[in-house]
Amino acid sequence: QVQLVESGGGLVQAGGSLRLSCAASGRTFSRYAMGWFRQAPGKEREFVAAISNGGYSTYYADSVKGRFTISRDNAKNTEYLQMNSVKPEDTAVYYCAASSTGTTRYEYRYDYWGQGTQVTVSS
């Protein structure tokens, strides 16, 4: 069992930066690939970024490539999402998730989810 808790969300102006964190419980964090997803009002949840269990491979949605960076610190059981040059369309609830079946952009392959953290980008 893995419990995930996101933090770092808030209100930021367009063009600014924000760093989200996802703290995981348990001693098996390094066994899981991790991902970030987001859900904007009235829209379906969508993939943002994913990172392999060792942190050597990363994947991004086209909409955030070059602006967002996913990373992890296995010693701290924590995953991060550095968000730079944010845009109003980045406004959403951001969720972290853990996958036991490898690095993936597909929701159904994630076993554990956090409760989400709100990010609001003002224009």
Coordinates of C-alpha atoms in Angstrom, one line a residue:
Q1 CA 0.0 0.0 0.0
V2 CA 1.3 3.4 -0.9
Q3 CA -0.2 6.7 0.2
L4 CA 0.4 9.8 -1.8
V5 CA 0.1 13.4 -0.6
E6 CA 0.5 16.4 -3.0
S7 CA 1.5 19.9 -1.9
G8 CA 2.7 23.1 -3.5
G9 CA -0.4 24.2 -5.4
G10 CA -1.7 27.7 -5.3
L11 CA -2.3 30.8 -7.3
V12 CA 0.4 32.0 -9.8
Q13 CA 0.5 34.6 -12.5
A14 CA 1.0 33.6 -16.1
G15 CA 4.7 33.3 -16.9
G16 CA 5.5 32.4 -13.4
S17 CA 6.7 29.2 -11.7
L18 CA 5.5 26.7 -9.2
R19 CA 6.8 23.4 -7.8
L20 CA 4.5 20.6 -6.8
S21 CA 5.6 17.9 -4.5
C22 CA 4.2 14.4 -3.9
A23 CA 5.2 12.7 -0.7
A24 CA 4.8 8.9 -0.6
S25 CA 4.5 6.7 2.5
G26 CA 6.1 3.3 2.8
R27 CA 9.5 1.8 2.0
T28 CA 8.8 0.7 -1.5
F29 CA 8.6 4.1 -3.3
S30 CA 11.6 3.3 -5.5
R31 CA 9.8 0.3 -6.9
Y32 CA 7.1 2.5 -8.5
A33 CA 7.1 4.6 -11.7
M34 CA 5.5 7.9 -10.9
G35 CA 3.3 10.3 -12.8
W36 CA 1.5 13.5 -12.7
F37 CA -2.0 14.1 -14.2
R38 CA -4.3 17.1 -14.1
Q39 CA -8.0 17.8 -14.4
A40 CA -9.4 21.1 -15.5
P41 CA -13.0 22.1 -14.7
G42 CA -15.4 20.4 -17.1
K43 CA -12.6 18.3 -18.7
E44 CA -11.4 14.8 -18.3
R45 CA -8.2 14.0 -16.4
E46 CA -5.2 14.1 -18.6
F47 CA -1.6 12.9 -18.5
V48 CA 1.1 15.5 -17.7
A49 CA 4.4 13.7 -17.1
A50 CA 5.9 10.4 -15.9
I51 CA 9.2 9.2 -14.6
S52 CA 10.7 5.8 -14.2
N53 CA 11.3 4.2 -10.8
G54 CA 15.0 5.0 -11.0
G55 CA 14.5 8.5 -12.4
Y56 CA 16.4 7.8 -15.6
S57 CA 13.5 8.1 -18.0
T58 CA 10.9 10.8 -18.3
Y59 CA 7.9 11.5 -20.5
Y60 CA 5.8 14.6 -21.1
A61 CA 2.6 15.6 -22.7
D62 CA 3.2 17.8 -25.7
S63 CA 1.3 20.6 -24.0
V64 CA 3.9 20.9 -21.2
K65 CA 7.1 19.7 -22.9
G66 CA 9.9 22.3 -22.4
R67 CA 8.1 24.0 -19.6
F68 CA 7.5 21.4 -16.9
T69 CA 10.1 19.1 -15.4
I70 CA 9.4 15.9 -13.5
S71 CA 11.9 14.5 -11.0
R72 CA 12.1 12.3 -7.9
D73 CA 14.2 11.8 -4.8
N74 CA 14.0 8.2 -3.8
A75 CA 15.8 8.9 -0.5
K76 CA 13.1 11.3 0.4
N77 CA 10.2 9.3 -1.0
T78 CA 9.2 12.4 -3.0
E79 CA 8.3 13.2 -6.5
Y80 CA 8.3 16.7 -7.9
L81 CA 6.8 18.7 -10.8
Q82 CA 8.6 22.0 -11.6
M83 CA 6.2 24.2 -13.6
N84 CA 7.8 27.1 -15.4
S85 CA 6.3 29.6 -17.9
V86 CA 2.8 28.6 -16.7
K87 CA -0.2 29.5 -18.8
P88 CA -3.9 30.0 -17.8
E89 CA -4.7 26.7 -19.5
D90 CA -2.5 25.0 -17.0
T91 CA -5.2 25.7 -14.4
A92 CA -6.3 22.4 -13.0
V93 CA -6.2 20.0 -10.0
Y94 CA -2.9 18.2 -10.2
Y95 CA -2.7 14.5 -9.1
C96 CA 0.3 12.4 -8.5
A97 CA 0.1 8.6 -9.1
A98 CA 2.2 5.5 -8.6
S99 CA 2.5 2.6 -11.1
S100 CA 3.8 -0.8 -10.4
T101 CA 3.7 -1.7 -14.1
G102 CA 6.3 0.7 -15.5
T103 CA 6.5 4.2 -16.8
T104 CA 3.3 5.1 -18.6
R105 CA 0.9 7.8 -19.7
Y106 CA -2.2 5.6 -19.2
E107 CA -4.3 6.2 -16.1
Y108 CA -5.5 2.6 -15.8
R109 CA -1.9 1.4 -15.2
Y110 CA -1.5 3.5 -12.0
D111 CA -2.3 1.8 -8.8
Y112 CA -2.3 4.6 -6.3
W113 CA -3.4 8.2 -6.5
G114 CA -3.1 11.3 -4.3
Q115 CA -6.0 13.6 -3.4
G116 CA -4.9 16.4 -5.7
T117 CA -3.7 19.9 -5.3
Q118 CA -5.2 23.0 -7.0
V119 CA -3.1 25.1 -9.4
T120 CA -4.6 28.3 -10.6
V121 CA -2.9 30.5 -13.2
S122 CA -4.1 34.1 -13.6
S123 CA -3.7 36.0 -16.8

